[in-house]
mmCIF file of C-alpha atoms in Angstrom:
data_model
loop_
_atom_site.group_PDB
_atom_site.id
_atom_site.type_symbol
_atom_site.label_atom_id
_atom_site.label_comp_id
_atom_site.label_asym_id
_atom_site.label_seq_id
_atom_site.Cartn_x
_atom_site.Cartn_y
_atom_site.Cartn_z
ATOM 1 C CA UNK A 25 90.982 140.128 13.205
ATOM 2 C CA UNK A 26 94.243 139.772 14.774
ATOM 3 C CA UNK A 27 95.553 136.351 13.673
ATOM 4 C CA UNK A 28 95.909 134.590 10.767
ATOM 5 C CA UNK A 29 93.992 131.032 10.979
ATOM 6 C CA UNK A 30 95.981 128.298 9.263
ATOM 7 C CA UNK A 31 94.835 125.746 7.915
ATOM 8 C CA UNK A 32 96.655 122.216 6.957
ATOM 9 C CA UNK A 33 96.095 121.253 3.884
ATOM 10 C CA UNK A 34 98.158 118.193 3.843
ATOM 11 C CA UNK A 35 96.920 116.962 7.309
ATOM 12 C CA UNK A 36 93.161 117.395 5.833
ATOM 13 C CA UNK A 37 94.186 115.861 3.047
ATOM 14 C CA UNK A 38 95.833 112.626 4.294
ATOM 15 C CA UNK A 39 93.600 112.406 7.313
ATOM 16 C CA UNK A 40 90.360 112.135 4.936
ATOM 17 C CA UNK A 41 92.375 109.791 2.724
ATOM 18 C CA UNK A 42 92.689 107.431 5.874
ATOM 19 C CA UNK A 43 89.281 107.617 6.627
ATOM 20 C CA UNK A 44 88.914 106.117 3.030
ATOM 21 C CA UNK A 45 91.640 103.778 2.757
ATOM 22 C CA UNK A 46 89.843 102.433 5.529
ATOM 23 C CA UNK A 47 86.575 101.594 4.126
ATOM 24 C CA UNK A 48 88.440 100.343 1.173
ATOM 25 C CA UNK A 49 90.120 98.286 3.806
ATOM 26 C CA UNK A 50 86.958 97.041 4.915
ATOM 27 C CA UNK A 51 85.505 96.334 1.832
ATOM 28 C CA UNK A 52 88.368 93.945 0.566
ATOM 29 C CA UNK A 53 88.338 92.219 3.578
ATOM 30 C CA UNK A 54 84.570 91.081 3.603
ATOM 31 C CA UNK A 55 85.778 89.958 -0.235
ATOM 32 C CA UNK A 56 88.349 88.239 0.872
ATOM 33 C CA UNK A 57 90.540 89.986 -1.138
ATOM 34 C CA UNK A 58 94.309 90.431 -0.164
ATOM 35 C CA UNK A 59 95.746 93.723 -1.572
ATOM 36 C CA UNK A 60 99.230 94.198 -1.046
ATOM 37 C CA UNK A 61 101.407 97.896 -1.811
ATOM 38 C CA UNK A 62 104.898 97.038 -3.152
ATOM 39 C CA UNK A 63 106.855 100.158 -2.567
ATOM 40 C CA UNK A 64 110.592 101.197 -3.500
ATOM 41 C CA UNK A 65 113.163 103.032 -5.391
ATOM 42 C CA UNK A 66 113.329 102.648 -9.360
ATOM 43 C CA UNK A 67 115.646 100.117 -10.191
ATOM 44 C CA UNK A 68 115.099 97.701 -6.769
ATOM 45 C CA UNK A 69 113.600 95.131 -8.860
ATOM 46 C CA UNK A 70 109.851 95.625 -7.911
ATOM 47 C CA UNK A 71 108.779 93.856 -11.364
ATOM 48 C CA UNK A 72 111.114 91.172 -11.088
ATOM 49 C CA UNK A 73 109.737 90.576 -7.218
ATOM 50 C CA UNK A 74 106.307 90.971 -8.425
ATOM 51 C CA UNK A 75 106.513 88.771 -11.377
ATOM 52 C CA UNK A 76 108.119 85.983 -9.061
ATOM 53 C CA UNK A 77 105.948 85.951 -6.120
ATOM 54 C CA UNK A 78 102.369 85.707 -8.516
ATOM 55 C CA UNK A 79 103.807 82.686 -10.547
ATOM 56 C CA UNK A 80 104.464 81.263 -6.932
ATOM 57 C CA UNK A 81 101.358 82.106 -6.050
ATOM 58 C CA UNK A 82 99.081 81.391 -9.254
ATOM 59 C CA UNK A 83 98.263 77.814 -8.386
ATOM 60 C CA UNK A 84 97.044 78.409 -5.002
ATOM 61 C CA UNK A 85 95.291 81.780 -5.644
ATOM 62 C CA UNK A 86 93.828 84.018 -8.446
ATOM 63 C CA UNK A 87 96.312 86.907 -8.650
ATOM 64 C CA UNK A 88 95.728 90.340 -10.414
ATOM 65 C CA UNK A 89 98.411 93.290 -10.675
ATOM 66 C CA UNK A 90 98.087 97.361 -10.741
ATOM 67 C CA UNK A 91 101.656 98.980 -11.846
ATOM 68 C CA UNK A 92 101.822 102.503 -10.930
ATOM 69 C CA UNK A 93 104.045 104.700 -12.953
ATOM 70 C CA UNK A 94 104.450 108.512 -13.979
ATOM 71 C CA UNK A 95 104.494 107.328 -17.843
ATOM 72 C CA UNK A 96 104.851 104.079 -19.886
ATOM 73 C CA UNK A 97 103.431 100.858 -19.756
ATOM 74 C CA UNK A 98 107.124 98.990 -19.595
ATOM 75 C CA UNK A 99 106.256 97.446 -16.006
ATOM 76 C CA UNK A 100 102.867 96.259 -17.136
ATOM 77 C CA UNK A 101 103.184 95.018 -20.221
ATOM 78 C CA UNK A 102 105.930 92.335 -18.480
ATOM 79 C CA UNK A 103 103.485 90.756 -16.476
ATOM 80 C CA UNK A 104 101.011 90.848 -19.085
ATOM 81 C CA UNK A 105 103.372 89.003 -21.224
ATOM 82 C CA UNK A 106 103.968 86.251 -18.476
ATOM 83 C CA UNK A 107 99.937 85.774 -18.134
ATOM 84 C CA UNK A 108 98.275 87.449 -15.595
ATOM 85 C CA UNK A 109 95.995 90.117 -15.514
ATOM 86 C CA UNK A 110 97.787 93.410 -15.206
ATOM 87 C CA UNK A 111 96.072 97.358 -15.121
ATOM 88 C CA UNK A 112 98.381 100.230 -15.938
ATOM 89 C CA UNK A 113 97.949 103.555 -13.818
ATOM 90 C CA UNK A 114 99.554 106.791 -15.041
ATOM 91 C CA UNK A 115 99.557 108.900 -12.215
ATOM 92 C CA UNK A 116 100.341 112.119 -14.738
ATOM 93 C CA UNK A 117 103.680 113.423 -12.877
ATOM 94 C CA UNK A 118 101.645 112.269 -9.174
ATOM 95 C CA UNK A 119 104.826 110.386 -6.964
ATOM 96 C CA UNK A 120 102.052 108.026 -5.368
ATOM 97 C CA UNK A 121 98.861 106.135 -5.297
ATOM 98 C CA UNK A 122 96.138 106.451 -2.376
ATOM 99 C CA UNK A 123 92.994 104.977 -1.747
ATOM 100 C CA UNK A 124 90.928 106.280 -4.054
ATOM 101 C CA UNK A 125 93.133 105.740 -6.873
ATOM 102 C CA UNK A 126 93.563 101.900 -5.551
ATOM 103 C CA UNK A 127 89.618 101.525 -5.701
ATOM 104 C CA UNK A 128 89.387 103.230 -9.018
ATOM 105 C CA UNK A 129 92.117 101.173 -10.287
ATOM 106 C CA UNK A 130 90.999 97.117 -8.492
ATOM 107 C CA UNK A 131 86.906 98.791 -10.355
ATOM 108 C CA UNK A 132 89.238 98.873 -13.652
ATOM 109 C CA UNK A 133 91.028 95.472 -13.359
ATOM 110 C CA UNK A 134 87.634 93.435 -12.793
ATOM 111 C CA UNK A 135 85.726 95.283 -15.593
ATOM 112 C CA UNK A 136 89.398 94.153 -18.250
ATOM 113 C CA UNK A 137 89.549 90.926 -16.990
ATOM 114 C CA UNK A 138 85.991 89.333 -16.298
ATOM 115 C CA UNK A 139 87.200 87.731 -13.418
ATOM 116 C CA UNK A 140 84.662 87.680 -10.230
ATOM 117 C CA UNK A 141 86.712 87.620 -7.624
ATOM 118 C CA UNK A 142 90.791 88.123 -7.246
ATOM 119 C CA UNK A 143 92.415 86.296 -3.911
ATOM 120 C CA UNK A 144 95.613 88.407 -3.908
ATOM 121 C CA UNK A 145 95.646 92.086 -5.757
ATOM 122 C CA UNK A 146 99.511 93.569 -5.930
ATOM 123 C CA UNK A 147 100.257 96.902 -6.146
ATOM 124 C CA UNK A 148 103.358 98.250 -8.019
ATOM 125 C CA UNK A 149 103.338 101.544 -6.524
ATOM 126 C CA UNK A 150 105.587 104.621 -7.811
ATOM 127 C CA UNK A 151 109.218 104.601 -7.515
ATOM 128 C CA UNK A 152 110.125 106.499 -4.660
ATOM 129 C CA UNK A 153 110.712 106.040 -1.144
ATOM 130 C CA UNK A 154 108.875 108.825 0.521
ATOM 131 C CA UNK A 155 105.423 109.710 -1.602
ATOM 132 C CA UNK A 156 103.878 106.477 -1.591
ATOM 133 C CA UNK A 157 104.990 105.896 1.861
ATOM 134 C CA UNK A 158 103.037 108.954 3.354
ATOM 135 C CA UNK A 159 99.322 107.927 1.824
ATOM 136 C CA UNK A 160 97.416 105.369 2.740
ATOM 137 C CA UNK A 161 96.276 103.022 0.094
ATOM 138 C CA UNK A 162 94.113 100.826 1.689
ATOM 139 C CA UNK A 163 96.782 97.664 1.840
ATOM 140 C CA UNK A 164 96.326 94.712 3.571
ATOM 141 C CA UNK A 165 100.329 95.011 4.058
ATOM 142 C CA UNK A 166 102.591 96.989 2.732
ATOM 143 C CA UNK A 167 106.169 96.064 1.578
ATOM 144 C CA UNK A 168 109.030 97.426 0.940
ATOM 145 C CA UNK A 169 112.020 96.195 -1.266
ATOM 146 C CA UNK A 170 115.563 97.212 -1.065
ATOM 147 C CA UNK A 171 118.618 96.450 -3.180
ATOM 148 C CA UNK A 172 122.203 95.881 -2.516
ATOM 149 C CA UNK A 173 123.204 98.787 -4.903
ATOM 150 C CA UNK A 174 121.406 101.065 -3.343
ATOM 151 C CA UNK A 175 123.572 100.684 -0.197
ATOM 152 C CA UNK A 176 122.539 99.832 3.528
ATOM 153 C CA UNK A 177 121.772 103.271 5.187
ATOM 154 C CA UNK A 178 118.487 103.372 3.317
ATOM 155 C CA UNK A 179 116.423 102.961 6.509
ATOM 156 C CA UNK A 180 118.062 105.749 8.297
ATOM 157 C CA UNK A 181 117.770 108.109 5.603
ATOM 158 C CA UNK A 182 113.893 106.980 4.687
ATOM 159 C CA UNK A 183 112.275 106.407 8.059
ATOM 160 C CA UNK A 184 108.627 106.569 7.385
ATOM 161 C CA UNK A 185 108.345 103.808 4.578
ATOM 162 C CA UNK A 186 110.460 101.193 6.564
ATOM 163 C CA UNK A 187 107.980 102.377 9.776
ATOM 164 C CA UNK A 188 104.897 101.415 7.920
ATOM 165 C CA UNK A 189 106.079 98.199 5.934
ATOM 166 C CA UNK A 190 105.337 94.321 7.518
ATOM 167 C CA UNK A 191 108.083 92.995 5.231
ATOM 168 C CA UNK A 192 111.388 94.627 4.098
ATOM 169 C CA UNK A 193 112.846 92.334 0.937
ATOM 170 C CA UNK A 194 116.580 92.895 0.271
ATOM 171 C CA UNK A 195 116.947 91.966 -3.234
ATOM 172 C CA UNK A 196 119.546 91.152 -5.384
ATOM 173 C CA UNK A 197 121.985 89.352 -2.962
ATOM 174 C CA UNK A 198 123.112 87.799 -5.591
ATOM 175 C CA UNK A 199 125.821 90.888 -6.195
ATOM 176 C CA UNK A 200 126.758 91.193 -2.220
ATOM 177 C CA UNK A 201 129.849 90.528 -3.919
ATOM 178 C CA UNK A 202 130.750 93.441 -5.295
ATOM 179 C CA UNK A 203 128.660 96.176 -3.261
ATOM 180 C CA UNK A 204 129.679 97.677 -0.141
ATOM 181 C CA UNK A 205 126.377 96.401 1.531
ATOM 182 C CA UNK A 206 126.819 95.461 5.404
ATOM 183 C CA UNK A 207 123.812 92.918 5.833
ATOM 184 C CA UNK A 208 124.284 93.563 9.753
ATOM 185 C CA UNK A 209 123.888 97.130 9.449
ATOM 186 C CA UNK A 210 120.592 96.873 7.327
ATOM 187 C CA UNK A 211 119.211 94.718 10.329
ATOM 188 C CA UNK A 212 119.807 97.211 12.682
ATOM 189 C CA UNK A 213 118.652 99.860 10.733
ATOM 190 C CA UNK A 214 115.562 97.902 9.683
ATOM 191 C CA UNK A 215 114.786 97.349 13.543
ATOM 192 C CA UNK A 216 115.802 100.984 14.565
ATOM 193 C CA UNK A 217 112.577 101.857 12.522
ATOM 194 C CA UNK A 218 110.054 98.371 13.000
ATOM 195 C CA UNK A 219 110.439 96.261 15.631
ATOM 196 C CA UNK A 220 108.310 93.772 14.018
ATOM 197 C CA UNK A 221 108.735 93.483 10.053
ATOM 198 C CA UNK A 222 110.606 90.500 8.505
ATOM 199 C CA UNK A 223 113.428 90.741 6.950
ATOM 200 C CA UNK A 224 113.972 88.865 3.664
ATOM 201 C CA UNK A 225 117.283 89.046 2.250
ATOM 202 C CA UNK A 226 116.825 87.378 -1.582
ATOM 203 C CA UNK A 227 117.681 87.535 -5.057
ATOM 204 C CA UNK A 228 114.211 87.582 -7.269
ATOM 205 C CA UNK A 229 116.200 87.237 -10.137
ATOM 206 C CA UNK A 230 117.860 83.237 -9.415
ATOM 207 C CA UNK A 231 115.420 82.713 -6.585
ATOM 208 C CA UNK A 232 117.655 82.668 -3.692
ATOM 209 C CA UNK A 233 115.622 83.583 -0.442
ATOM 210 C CA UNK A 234 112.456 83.950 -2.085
ATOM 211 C CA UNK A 235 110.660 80.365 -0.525
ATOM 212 C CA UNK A 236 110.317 81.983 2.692
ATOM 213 C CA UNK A 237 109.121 85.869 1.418
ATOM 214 C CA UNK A 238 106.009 83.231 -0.365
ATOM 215 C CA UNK A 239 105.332 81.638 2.473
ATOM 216 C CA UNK A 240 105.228 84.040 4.886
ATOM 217 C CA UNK A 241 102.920 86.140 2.367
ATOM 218 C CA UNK A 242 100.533 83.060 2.299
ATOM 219 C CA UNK A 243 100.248 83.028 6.142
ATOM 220 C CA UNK A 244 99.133 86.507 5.613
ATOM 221 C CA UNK A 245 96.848 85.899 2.994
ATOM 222 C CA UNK A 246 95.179 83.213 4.444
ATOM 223 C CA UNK A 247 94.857 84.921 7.654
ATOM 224 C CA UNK A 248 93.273 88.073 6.056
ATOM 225 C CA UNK A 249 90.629 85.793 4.085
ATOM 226 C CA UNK A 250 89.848 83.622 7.199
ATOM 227 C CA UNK A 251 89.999 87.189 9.827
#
């Protein structure tokens, strides 16, 4: 034998987690179920987002919530507090969810709750901005949120996640004031990786912004549910 075969792992790994995220894909769709993967750094204000967009959402559709997280129950236990159904997944050090986990997890949150059928399932998924972004988790859409602290070169420096992502949220506009955060250049970087995603620059804390992030995510939903 005079060559070493070489085989990649990760490319078997994440192309048989496609083929599964697919059929997951598939299945929510004939349920007319909406998931959505909420993906970005710690601190971006993925709860606060979250939390926002299903009491926007809660009177037009039945909403249920899986936070991802290495350890703790902090996220979940926030919008359990608020009133809607919530499932905790501790990924055990793991930096992100795929499709398996997602099914495993949307099995869990029907058998807590009781509930027959969820509209719109949102996914808190770990906080990082490359793991979660390289697996598949069978989303309807995925989103990602950046804030103004974090600075404006984010989508140069974290290609893949702002490649994938239908909608990038810029939170916390509310502090523009006191960040060195150049909206124009976060355009430009945004559209330097997707040509396509919206752009919604908000604060989920006071609500600025945030009218048109629901309403575009109800177009979605009730396109998925009537595709």
């Amino acid at each position: 034998m005079n060559r070493c075969d070489i085989l990649d792992v990760k490319k078997t790994i994440l192309e048989d987690n496609d083929a599964d995220a697919n059929l997951l894909r598939e299945n929510l769709r004939n349920k007319r179920t909406f998931y959505m993967n909420v993906m970005s750094s710690p601190g971006a204000g993925k709860t606060t987002t979250i939390l926002a967009t299903i009491k926007a959402l809660s009177s037009k559709y039945k909403v249920g919530v899986l936070q991802a997280d290495i350890d703790s129950d902090v996220d979940a236990l926030t919008i359990l507090n608020a009133g809607f159904p919530c499932i905790q997944l501790h990924t055990g050090g793991m930096c992100h969810l795929d499709a398996d986990m997602s099914r495993q997890a949307i099995k869990r949150l029907y058998e807590v709750s009781s509930e027959e059928h969820y509209d719109v399932i949102i996914l808190e998924n770990v906080g990082n901005l490359v793991c979660p972004a390289e697996f598949d988790t069978g989303a309807s859409m995925d989103v990602v949120i950046l804030s103004v602290p974090e600075g404006d070169d984010k989508p140069l420096k974290y290609p893949l996640v702002f490649e994938k992502s239908e909608a990038v949220i810029i939170n916390k506009i509310d502090a523009l004031p006191v960040f060195d955060f150049d909206m124009v250049k976060v355009h430009e970087g945004v559209r330097m990786r997707n040509q396509t995603s919206k752009v919604f620059p908000v604060s989920a804390l006071n609500g600025d912004g945030m009218d048109a992030w629901y309403e575009f995510l109800m177009t979605k939903v009730e396109a998925w549910q009537n595709g």
